[in-house]
JSON list of C-alpha atoms in Angstrom, two decimals:
[
{"chain": "A", "resi": 22, "resn": "MET", "atom": "CA", "xyz": [142.57, -149.56, -55.26]},
{"chain": "A", "resi": 23, "resn": "PHE", "atom": "CA", "xyz": [138.95, -149.85, -54.18]},
{"chain": "A", "resi": 24, "resn": "ARG", "atom": "CA", "xyz": [137.67, -153.42, -54.58]},
{"chain": "A", "resi": 25, "resn": "ASP", "atom": "CA", "xyz": [134.03, -154.38, -54.24]},
{"chain": "A", "resi": 26, "resn": "SER", "atom": "CA", "xyz": [134.97, -157.77, -52.78]},
{"chain": "A", "resi": 27, "resn": "ARG", "atom": "CA", "xyz": [136.57, -156.09, -49.76]},
{"chain": "A", "resi": 28, "resn": "ILE", "atom": "CA", "xyz": [134.80, -152.78, -49.24]},
{"chain": "A", "resi": 29, "resn": "ILE", "atom": "CA", "xyz": [131.05, -152.74, -49.66]},
{"chain": "A", "resi": 30, "resn": "THR", "atom": "CA", "xyz": [129.61, -152.63, -46.19]},
{"chain": "A", "resi": 31, "resn": "ASN", "atom": "CA", "xyz": [130.03, -154.00, -42.70]},
{"chain": "A", "resi": 32, "resn": "PHE", "atom": "CA", "xyz": [127.55, -156.83, -42.15]},
{"chain": "A", "resi": 33, "resn": "LEU", "atom": "CA", "xyz": [128.20, -157.10, -38.41]},
{"chain": "A", "resi": 34, "resn": "ALA", "atom": "CA", "xyz": [125.29, -154.90, -37.37]},
{"chain": "A", "resi": 35, "resn": "CYS", "atom": "CA", "xyz": [122.79, -155.63, -40.11]},
{"chain": "A", "resi": 36, "resn": "LYS", "atom": "CA", "xyz": [122.31, -156.90, -43.62]},
{"chain": "A", "resi": 37, "resn": "PRO", "atom": "CA", "xyz": [121.50, -153.98, -45.93]},
{"chain": "A", "resi": 38, "resn": "ASP", "atom": "CA", "xyz": [118.94, -154.54, -48.67]},
{"chain": "A", "resi": 39, "resn": "LYS", "atom": "CA", "xyz": [119.76, -154.09, -52.34]},
{"chain": "A", "resi": 40, "resn": "LEU", "atom": "CA", "xyz": [119.20, -150.34, -52.30]},
{"chain": "A", "resi": 41, "resn": "MET", "atom": "CA", "xyz": [121.36, -149.74, -49.22]},
{"chain": "A", "resi": 42, "resn": "LYS", "atom": "CA", "xyz": [124.13, -151.99, -50.51]},
{"chain": "A", "resi": 43, "resn": "HIS", "atom": "CA", "xyz": [124.18, -149.85, -53.63]},
{"chain": "A", "resi": 44, "resn": "ALA", "atom": "CA", "xyz": [124.10, -146.61, -51.64]},
{"chain": "A", "resi": 45, "resn": "LEU", "atom": "CA", "xyz": [127.04, -147.75, -49.51]},
{"chain": "A", "resi": 46, "resn": "TRP", "atom": "CA", "xyz": [128.96, -148.94, -52.56]},
{"chain": "A", "resi": 47, "resn": "GLU", "atom": "CA", "xyz": [128.44, -145.65, -54.44]},
{"chain": "A", "resi": 48, "resn": "HIS", "atom": "CA", "xyz": [129.50, -143.59, -51.43]},
{"chain": "A", "resi": 49, "resn": "ASN", "atom": "CA", "xyz": [132.47, -145.72, -50.34]},
{"chain": "A", "resi": 50, "resn": "ARG", "atom": "CA", "xyz": [134.00, -146.07, -53.80]},
{"chain": "A", "resi": 51, "resn": "ARG", "atom": "CA", "xyz": [134.01, -142.28, -54.08]},
{"chain": "A", "resi": 52, "resn": "ARG", "atom": "CA", "xyz": [135.46, -141.87, -50.59]},
{"chain": "A", "resi": 53, "resn": "SER", "atom": "CA", "xyz": [138.16, -144.37, -51.54]},
{"chain": "A", "resi": 54, "resn": "LYS", "atom": "CA", "xyz": [139.07, -142.35, -54.64]},
{"chain": "A", "resi": 55, "resn": "LEU", "atom": "CA", "xyz": [139.21, -139.23, -52.50]},
{"chain": "A", "resi": 56, "resn": "ALA", "atom": "CA", "xyz": [141.48, -140.87, -49.93]},
{"chain": "A", "resi": 57, "resn": "LEU", "atom": "CA", "xyz": [143.81, -142.00, -52.73]},
{"chain": "A", "resi": 58, "resn": "GLY", "atom": "CA", "xyz": [143.99, -138.54, -54.31]},
{"chain": "A", "resi": 59, "resn": "ASN", "atom": "CA", "xyz": [142.06, -139.48, -57.46]},
{"chain": "A", "resi": 60, "resn": "VAL", "atom": "CA", "xyz": [139.22, -136.93, -57.25]},
{"chain": "A", "resi": 61, "resn": "ARG", "atom": "CA", "xyz": [139.54, -134.02, -59.64]},
{"chain": "A", "resi": 62, "resn": "THR", "atom": "CA", "xyz": [138.22, -130.52, -58.95]},
{"chain": "A", "resi": 63, "resn": "LYS", "atom": "CA", "xyz": [137.68, -127.82, -61.58]},
{"chain": "A", "resi": 64, "resn": "ASN", "atom": "CA", "xyz": [141.38, -127.66, -62.45]},
{"chain": "A", "resi": 65, "resn": "TRP", "atom": "CA", "xyz": [143.21, -129.64, -59.77]},
{"chain": "A", "resi": 66, "resn": "TYR", "atom": "CA", "xyz": [143.05, -132.78, -57.65]},
{"chain": "A", "resi": 67, "resn": "MET", "atom": "CA", "xyz": [141.86, -133.06, -54.07]},
{"chain": "A", "resi": 68, "resn": "TRP", "atom": "CA", "xyz": [144.54, -133.90, -51.52]},
{"chain": "A", "resi": 69, "resn": "ARG", "atom": "CA", "xyz": [144.98, -137.48, -50.39]},
{"chain": "A", "resi": 70, "resn": "ALA", "atom": "CA", "xyz": [143.45, -138.27, -47.01]},
{"chain": "A", "resi": 71, "resn": "ALA", "atom": "CA", "xyz": [145.47, -139.64, -44.12]},
{"chain": "A", "resi": 72, "resn": "PHE", "atom": "CA", "xyz": [142.28, -140.97, -42.52]},
{"chain": "A", "resi": 73, "resn": "MET", "atom": "CA", "xyz": [138.88, -141.70, -44.07]},
{"chain": "A", "resi": 74, "resn": "MET", "atom": "CA", "xyz": [136.17, -143.87, -42.53]},
{"chain": "A", "resi": 75, "resn": "GLU", "atom": "CA", "xyz": [134.28, -146.55, -44.45]},
{"chain": "A", "resi": 76, "resn": "LEU", "atom": "CA", "xyz": [130.56, -145.79, -44.24]},
{"chain": "A", "resi": 77, "resn": "LYS", "atom": "CA", "xyz": [128.16, -148.32, -42.72]},
{"chain": "A", "resi": 78, "resn": "GLU", "atom": "CA", "xyz": [124.40, -148.49, -42.46]},
{"chain": "A", "resi": 79, "resn": "ASN", "atom": "CA", "xyz": [122.47, -147.59, -39.34]},
{"chain": "A", "resi": 80, "resn": "CYS", "atom": "CA", "xyz": [119.69, -150.15, -39.79]},
{"chain": "A", "resi": 81, "resn": "LEU", "atom": "CA", "xyz": [117.31, -148.75, -37.21]},
{"chain": "A", "resi": 82, "resn": "LEU", "atom": "CA", "xyz": [117.54, -145.31, -38.75]},
{"chain": "A", "resi": 83, "resn": "THR", "atom": "CA", "xyz": [116.82, -146.74, -42.19]},
{"chain": "A", "resi": 84, "resn": "LYS", "atom": "CA", "xyz": [113.66, -148.37, -40.83]},
{"chain": "A", "resi": 85, "resn": "ARG", "atom": "CA", "xyz": [112.56, -145.09, -39.23]},
{"chain": "A", "resi": 86, "resn": "LEU", "atom": "CA", "xyz": [113.30, -143.18, -42.41]},
{"chain": "A", "resi": 87, "resn": "ARG", "atom": "CA", "xyz": [111.31, -145.55, -44.62]},
{"chain": "A", "resi": 88, "resn": "ALA", "atom": "CA", "xyz": [108.43, -145.70, -42.16]},
{"chain": "A", "resi": 89, "resn": "GLN", "atom": "CA", "xyz": [107.85, -141.96, -42.41]},
{"chain": "A", "resi": 90, "resn": "LYS", "atom": "CA", "xyz": [104.91, -140.67, -44.39]},
{"chain": "A", "resi": 91, "resn": "LYS", "atom": "CA", "xyz": [105.99, -140.30, -48.00]},
{"chain": "A", "resi": 92, "resn": "THR", "atom": "CA", "xyz": [105.10, -136.88, -49.38]},
{"chain": "A", "resi": 93, "resn": "CYS", "atom": "CA", "xyz": [108.12, -136.20, -51.62]},
{"chain": "A", "resi": 94, "resn": "ARG", "atom": "CA", "xyz": [108.56, -132.78, -50.04]},
{"chain": "A", "resi": 95, "resn": "PHE", "atom": "CA", "xyz": [111.97, -131.38, -49.17]},
{"chain": "A", "resi": 96, "resn": "ASP", "atom": "CA", "xyz": [110.77, -129.76, -45.96]},
{"chain": "A", "resi": 97, "resn": "ASP", "atom": "CA", "xyz": [108.82, -132.75, -44.67]},
{"chain": "A", "resi": 98, "resn": "PHE", "atom": "CA", "xyz": [111.24, -134.64, -42.44]},
{"chain": "A", "resi": 99, "resn": "ASP", "atom": "CA", "xyz": [112.25, -134.85, -38.82]},
{"chain": "A", "resi": 100, "resn": "ARG", "atom": "CA", "xyz": [115.38, -132.71, -38.46]},
{"chain": "A", "resi": 101, "resn": "SER", "atom": "CA", "xyz": [116.29, -134.46, -35.23]},
{"chain": "A", "resi": 102, "resn": "ILE", "atom": "CA", "xyz": [116.46, -137.87, -36.87]},
{"chain": "A", "resi": 103, "resn": "PHE", "atom": "CA", "xyz": [120.09, -137.60, -38.00]},
{"chain": "A", "resi": 104, "resn": "GLY", "atom": "CA", "xyz": [123.02, -135.24, -38.45]},
{"chain": "A", "resi": 105, "resn": "MET", "atom": "CA", "xyz": [122.70, -134.05, -42.04]},
{"chain": "A", "resi": 106, "resn": "ARG", "atom": "CA", "xyz": [120.56, -134.81, -45.08]},
{"chain": "A", "resi": 107, "resn": "ASN", "atom": "CA", "xyz": [120.98, -134.69, -48.84]},
{"chain": "A", "resi": 108, "resn": "ALA", "atom": "CA", "xyz": [117.76, -134.75, -50.86]},
{"chain": "A", "resi": 109, "resn": "ARG", "atom": "CA", "xyz": [116.95, -134.50, -54.55]},
{"chain": "A", "resi": 110, "resn": "MET", "atom": "CA", "xyz": [114.05, -135.02, -56.95]},
{"chain": "A", "resi": 111, "resn": "VAL", "atom": "CA", "xyz": [115.23, -137.17, -59.86]},
{"chain": "A", "resi": 112, "resn": "ASN", "atom": "CA", "xyz": [113.80, -138.35, -63.17]},
{"chain": "A", "resi": 113, "resn": "ALA", "atom": "CA", "xyz": [114.92, -141.95, -63.55]},
{"chain": "A", "resi": 114, "resn": "SER", "atom": "CA", "xyz": [113.97, -145.37, -64.88]},
{"chain": "A", "resi": 115, "resn": "SER", "atom": "CA", "xyz": [114.17, -147.16, -61.51]},
{"chain": "A", "resi": 116, "resn": "LYS", "atom": "CA", "xyz": [114.96, -146.64, -57.83]},
{"chain": "A", "resi": 117, "resn": "LEU", "atom": "CA", "xyz": [118.58, -147.69, -58.29]},
{"chain": "A", "resi": 118, "resn": "ASP", "atom": "CA", "xyz": [118.94, -145.41, -61.29]},
{"chain": "A", "resi": 119, "resn": "ALA", "atom": "CA", "xyz": [117.50, -142.53, -59.25]},
{"chain": "A", "resi": 120, "resn": "LEU", "atom": "CA", "xyz": [119.90, -143.26, -56.38]},
{"chain": "A", "resi": 121, "resn": "GLU", "atom": "CA", "xyz": [122.91, -143.28, -58.71]},
{"chain": "A", "resi": 122, "resn": "ARG", "atom": "CA", "xyz": [121.87, -140.03, -60.38]},
{"chain": "A", "resi": 123, "resn": "ALA", "atom": "CA", "xyz": [121.36, -138.24, -57.06]},
{"chain": "A", "resi": 124, "resn": "ILE", "atom": "CA", "xyz": [124.64, -139.42, -55.53]},
{"chain": "A", "resi": 125, "resn": "SER", "atom": "CA", "xyz": [126.54, -138.47, -58.69]},
{"chain": "A", "resi": 126, "resn": "LYS", "atom": "CA", "xyz": [124.96, -134.99, -58.72]},
{"chain": "A", "resi": 127, "resn": "TRP", "atom": "CA", "xyz": [125.83, -134.37, -55.06]},
{"chain": "A", "resi": 128, "resn": "TRP", "atom": "CA", "xyz": [129.40, -135.60, -55.38]},
{"chain": "A", "resi": 129, "resn": "ASN", "atom": "CA", "xyz": [130.11, -133.66, -58.57]},
{"chain": "A", "resi": 130, "resn": "GLU", "atom": "CA", "xyz": [129.83, -130.39, -56.66]},
{"chain": "A", "resi": 131, "resn": "VAL", "atom": "CA", "xyz": [133.53, -130.90, -55.98]},
{"chain": "A", "resi": 132, "resn": "LYS", "atom": "CA", "xyz": [134.18, -130.00, -59.62]},
{"chain": "A", "resi": 133, "resn": "LYS", "atom": "CA", "xyz": [133.18, -126.42, -58.80]},
{"chain": "A", "resi": 134, "resn": "TYR", "atom": "CA", "xyz": [136.11, -126.13, -56.42]},
{"chain": "A", "resi": 135, "resn": "PRO", "atom": "CA", "xyz": [139.07, -124.45, -58.22]},
{"chain": "A", "resi": 136, "resn": "ARG", "atom": "CA", "xyz": [141.93, -125.71, -56.06]},
{"chain": "A", "resi": 137, "resn": "PRO", "atom": "CA", "xyz": [141.91, -127.24, -52.56]},
{"chain": "A", "resi": 138, "resn": "GLU", "atom": "CA", "xyz": [144.40, -124.88, -50.94]},
{"chain": "A", "resi": 139, "resn": "SER", "atom": "CA", "xyz": [142.48, -125.33, -47.70]},
{"chain": "A", "resi": 140, "resn": "LEU", "atom": "CA", "xyz": [140.29, -128.16, -46.47]},
{"chain": "A", "resi": 141, "resn": "GLN", "atom": "CA", "xyz": [138.48, -125.96, -43.94]},
{"chain": "A", "resi": 142, "resn": "ILE", "atom": "CA", "xyz": [134.79, -126.82, -43.87]},
{"chain": "A", "resi": 143, "resn": "GLU", "atom": "CA", "xyz": [133.79, -123.15, -44.22]},
{"chain": "A", "resi": 144, "resn": "ASN", "atom": "CA", "xyz": [135.07, -123.24, -47.80]},
{"chain": "A", "resi": 145, "resn": "TYR", "atom": "CA", "xyz": [132.58, -125.96, -48.73]},
{"chain": "A", "resi": 146, "resn": "LEU", "atom": "CA", "xyz": [129.40, -124.79, -46.98]},
{"chain": "A", "resi": 147, "resn": "LYS", "atom": "CA", "xyz": [127.78, -122.90, -49.87]},
{"chain": "A", "resi": 148, "resn": "LYS", "atom": "CA", "xyz": [128.58, -124.38, -53.26]},
{"chain": "A", "resi": 149, "resn": "HIS", "atom": "CA", "xyz": [129.50, -127.81, -51.94]},
{"chain": "A", "resi": 150, "resn": "LYS", "atom": "CA", "xyz": [126.94, -128.42, -49.19]},
{"chain": "A", "resi": 151, "resn": "HIS", "atom": "CA", "xyz": [125.89, -131.81, -50.61]},
{"chain": "A", "resi": 152, "resn": "PHE", "atom": "CA", "xyz": [129.47, -132.96, -51.22]},
{"chain": "A", "resi": 153, "resn": "LEU", "atom": "CA", "xyz": [130.47, -131.98, -47.69]},
{"chain": "A", "resi": 154, "resn": "PRO", "atom": "CA", "xyz": [128.84, -134.81, -45.66]},
{"chain": "A", "resi": 155, "resn": "MET", "atom": "CA", "xyz": [129.85, -137.37, -48.29]},
{"chain": "A", "resi": 156, "resn": "ALA", "atom": "CA", "xyz": [133.55, -136.49, -48.00]},
{"chain": "A", "resi": 157, "resn": "LEU", "atom": "CA", "xyz": [133.83, -135.86, -44.26]},
{"chain": "A", "resi": 158, "resn": "SER", "atom": "CA", "xyz": [136.62, -138.10, -42.94]},
{"chain": "A", "resi": 159, "resn": "TYR", "atom": "CA", "xyz": [134.94, -139.05, -39.65]},
{"chain": "A", "resi": 160, "resn": "GLN", "atom": "CA", "xyz": [131.53, -139.69, -41.24]},
{"chain": "A", "resi": 161, "resn": "GLU", "atom": "CA", "xyz": [130.47, -143.14, -40.07]},
{"chain": "A", "resi": 162, "resn": "TYR", "atom": "CA", "xyz": [126.80, -143.99, -40.71]},
{"chain": "A", "resi": 163, "resn": "LEU", "atom": "CA", "xyz": [124.54, -143.68, -43.75]},
{"chain": "A", "resi": 164, "resn": "SER", "atom": "CA", "xyz": [120.84, -144.33, -44.37]},
{"chain": "A", "resi": 165, "resn": "CYS", "atom": "CA", "xyz": [119.06, -143.75, -47.68]},
{"chain": "A", "resi": 166, "resn": "SER", "atom": "CA", "xyz": [115.57, -144.07, -49.12]},
{"chain": "A", "resi": 167, "resn": "VAL", "atom": "CA", "xyz": [114.10, -143.67, -52.61]},
{"chain": "A", "resi": 168, "resn": "ASP", "atom": "CA", "xyz": [110.38, -143.03, -53.09]},
{"chain": "A", "resi": 169, "resn": "LEU", "atom": "CA", "xyz": [108.28, -142.91, -56.25]},
{"chain": "A", "resi": 170, "resn": "CYS", "atom": "CA", "xyz": [106.54, -139.55, -56.44]},
{"chain": "A", "resi": 171, "resn": "ASP", "atom": "CA", "xyz": [104.19, -140.11, -59.35]},
{"chain": "A", "resi": 172, "resn": "ASP", "atom": "CA", "xyz": [102.80, -143.02, -61.29]},
{"chain": "A", "resi": 173, "resn": "LEU", "atom": "CA", "xyz": [103.24, -141.99, -64.90]},
{"chain": "A", "resi": 174, "resn": "LYS", "atom": "CA", "xyz": [101.91, -143.93, -67.83]},
{"chain": "A", "resi": 175, "resn": "LYS", "atom": "CA", "xyz": [103.76, -147.11, -68.67]},
{"chain": "A", "resi": 176, "resn": "GLU", "atom": "CA", "xyz": [104.91, -145.78, -72.03]},
{"chain": "A", "resi": 177, "resn": "ARG", "atom": "CA", "xyz": [106.98, -143.14, -70.24]},
{"chain": "A", "resi": 178, "resn": "LYS", "atom": "CA", "xyz": [110.49, -144.45, -69.66]},
{"chain": "A", "resi": 179, "resn": "LYS", "atom": "CA", "xyz": [111.29, -142.26, -66.65]},
{"chain": "A", "resi": 180, "resn": "ARG", "atom": "CA", "xyz": [109.44, -141.40, -63.47]},
{"chain": "A", "resi": 181, "resn": "ARG", "atom": "CA", "xyz": [110.02, -138.87, -60.70]},
{"chain": "A", "resi": 182, "resn": "TYR", "atom": "CA", "xyz": [111.72, -140.21, -57.58]},
{"chain": "A", "resi": 183, "resn": "PHE", "atom": "CA", "xyz": [112.58, -138.52, -54.31]},
{"chain": "A", "resi": 184, "resn": "VAL", "atom": "CA", "xyz": [116.03, -139.56, -53.03]},
{"chain": "A", "resi": 185, "resn": "GLN", "atom": "CA", "xyz": [117.15, -138.93, -49.45]},
{"chain": "A", "resi": 186, "resn": "CYS", "atom": "CA", "xyz": [120.40, -139.85, -47.74]},
{"chain": "A", "resi": 187, "resn": "PHE", "atom": "CA", "xyz": [121.06, -139.10, -44.08]},
{"chain": "A", "resi": 188, "resn": "TYR", "atom": "CA", "xyz": [124.55, -138.86, -42.60]},
{"chain": "A", "resi": 189, "resn": "SER", "atom": "CA", "xyz": [125.42, -139.35, -38.94]},
{"chain": "A", "resi": 190, "resn": "GLU", "atom": "CA", "xyz": [127.83, -136.44, -38.55]},
{"chain": "A", "resi": 191, "resn": "MET", "atom": "CA", "xyz": [127.07, -132.75, -38.93]},
{"chain": "A", "resi": 192, "resn": "PRO", "atom": "CA", "xyz": [130.17, -130.94, -40.25]},
{"chain": "A", "resi": 193, "resn": "GLU", "atom": "CA", "xyz": [131.44, -128.33, -37.81]},
{"chain": "A", "resi": 194, "resn": "ARG", "atom": "CA", "xyz": [132.93, -124.96, -38.62]},
{"chain": "A", "resi": 195, "resn": "ASN", "atom": "CA", "xyz": [136.60, -124.43, -37.80]},
{"chain": "A", "resi": 196, "resn": "HIS", "atom": "CA", "xyz": [137.24, -128.09, -38.61]},
{"chain": "A", "resi": 197, "resn": "SER", "atom": "CA", "xyz": [138.84, -129.67, -41.66]},
{"chain": "A", "resi": 198, "resn": "LEU", "atom": "CA", "xyz": [137.00, -131.86, -44.13]},
{"chain": "A", "resi": 199, "resn": "TYR", "atom": "CA", "xyz": [139.80, -134.35, -43.63]},
{"chain": "A", "resi": 200, "resn": "GLU", "atom": "CA", "xyz": [143.50, -134.40, -42.79]},
{"chain": "A", "resi": 201, "resn": "LYS", "atom": "CA", "xyz": [145.71, -134.55, -45.85]},
{"chain": "A", "resi": 202, "resn": "GLY", "atom": "CA", "xyz": [148.51, -137.08, -45.99]},
{"chain": "A", "resi": 203, "resn": "PRO", "atom": "CA", "xyz": [149.46, -140.49, -47.44]},
{"chain": "A", "resi": 204, "resn": "LYS", "atom": "CA", "xyz": [146.61, -143.00, -47.43]},
{"chain": "A", "resi": 205, "resn": "CYS", "atom": "CA", "xyz": [146.19, -144.84, -44.14]},
{"chain": "A", "resi": 206, "resn": "SER", "atom": "CA", "xyz": [149.03, -142.88, -42.56]},
{"chain": "A", "resi": 207, "resn": "LYS", "atom": "CA", "xyz": [146.69, -142.37, -39.62]},
{"chain": "A", "resi": 208, "resn": "HIS", "atom": "CA", "xyz": [146.21, -146.00, -38.63]},
{"chain": "A", "resi": 209, "resn": "CYS", "atom": "CA", "xyz": [142.70, -147.27, -37.97]},
{"chain": "A", "resi": 210, "resn": "PHE", "atom": "CA", "xyz": [142.68, -147.34, -34.20]},
{"chain": "A", "resi": 211, "resn": "GLY", "atom": "CA", "xyz": [146.28, -148.53, -34.26]},
{"chain": "A", "resi": 212, "resn": "ASN", "atom": "CA", "xyz": [145.62, -151.32, -36.75]},
{"chain": "A", "resi": 213, "resn": "LYS", "atom": "CA", "xyz": [146.87, -150.62, -40.27]},
{"chain": "A", "resi": 214, "resn": "ASP", "atom": "CA", "xyz": [145.34, -153.89, -41.53]},
{"chain": "A", "resi": 215, "resn": "GLU", "atom": "CA", "xyz": [141.89, -152.35, -41.01]},
{"chain": "A", "resi": 216, "resn": "CYS", "atom": "CA", "xyz": [142.62, -149.75, -43.71]},
{"chain": "A", "resi": 217, "resn": "VAL", "atom": "CA", "xyz": [141.59, -151.03, -47.15]},
{"chain": "A", "resi": 218, "resn": "GLY", "atom": "CA", "xyz": [141.56, -148.93, -50.31]},
{"chain": "A", "resi": 219, "resn": "GLY", "atom": "CA", "xyz": [142.30, -145.87, -48.21]},
{"chain": "A", "resi": 220, "resn": "LEU", "atom": "CA", "xyz": [139.21, -146.42, -46.01]},
{"chain": "A", "resi": 221, "resn": "CYS", "atom": "CA", "xyz": [139.26, -147.30, -42.34]},
{"chain": "A", "resi": 222, "resn": "ARG", "atom": "CA", "xyz": [137.05, -150.13, -41.17]},
{"chain": "A", "resi": 223, "resn": "VAL", "atom": "CA", "xyz": [135.93, -149.89, -37.56]},
{"chain": "A", "resi": 224, "resn": "PRO", "atom": "CA", "xyz": [136.87, -153.03, -35.60]},
{"chain": "A", "resi": 225, "resn": "TYR", "atom": "CA", "xyz": [134.03, -155.31, -34.50]},
{"chain": "A", "resi": 226, "resn": "TYR", "atom": "CA", "xyz": [134.14, -154.39, -30.82]},
{"chain": "A", "resi": 227, "resn": "GLN", "atom": "CA", "xyz": [134.25, -150.65, -31.45]},
{"chain": "A", "resi": 228, "resn": "TYR", "atom": "CA", "xyz": [131.54, -150.80, -34.09]},
{"chain": "A", "resi": 229, "resn": "HIS", "atom": "CA", "xyz": [129.09, -152.36, -31.65]},
{"chain": "A", "resi": 230, "resn": "SER", "atom": "CA", "xyz": [130.04, -150.10, -28.77]},
{"chain": "A", "resi": 231, "resn": "ASN", "atom": "CA", "xyz": [129.25, -147.05, -30.90]},
{"chain": "A", "resi": 232, "resn": "PHE", "atom": "CA", "xyz": [126.11, -148.38, -32.59]},
{"chain": "A", "resi": 233, "resn": "VAL", "atom": "CA", "xyz": [123.06, -146.17, -32.16]},
{"chain": "A", "resi": 234, "resn": "TYR", "atom": "CA", "xyz": [120.16, -148.11, -30.66]}
]
């Protein structure tokens, strides 16, 4: 089972702020459920995953993302900054509320999938394009930002926020979303103890050797 005391984020490279901690938590708890076979589609359950990475923050990317000019436009971002982006305009009461609503909307695309007879990425490219980077087994880094897009009157309970999450890996055609099998059956770099709640934690030395500077 996914436990917040053990799987939230990896603090070795940086200390995420409140928003990023929440973004990592919301993503990783869903990835854990997927790895354990507890994610339901339209009328079935997704296969269990033999290997699923725990997402971590790329701190430098988060700083770059938040330093960009805020225009709340879907087409206004540097496409070379990261592998893949999810973006959504959300009516919410706060930044955290907006983040939760966006992540939930993206992930729930899986409910459109009738039955996962195949995990080939091509099957998810159209109706599940937001779910795809969130569920990719070898996805490793995440950076998110939430920006207020209007300053409505105080008596209004909800405001419009622009939520963006960038993912390090771009899904490739002719590849699988993940490999089905018992949880953690593909050991984390040969160390089964690094697999918690169905998610693989990258060891300290490998995490730093792969970190994007």
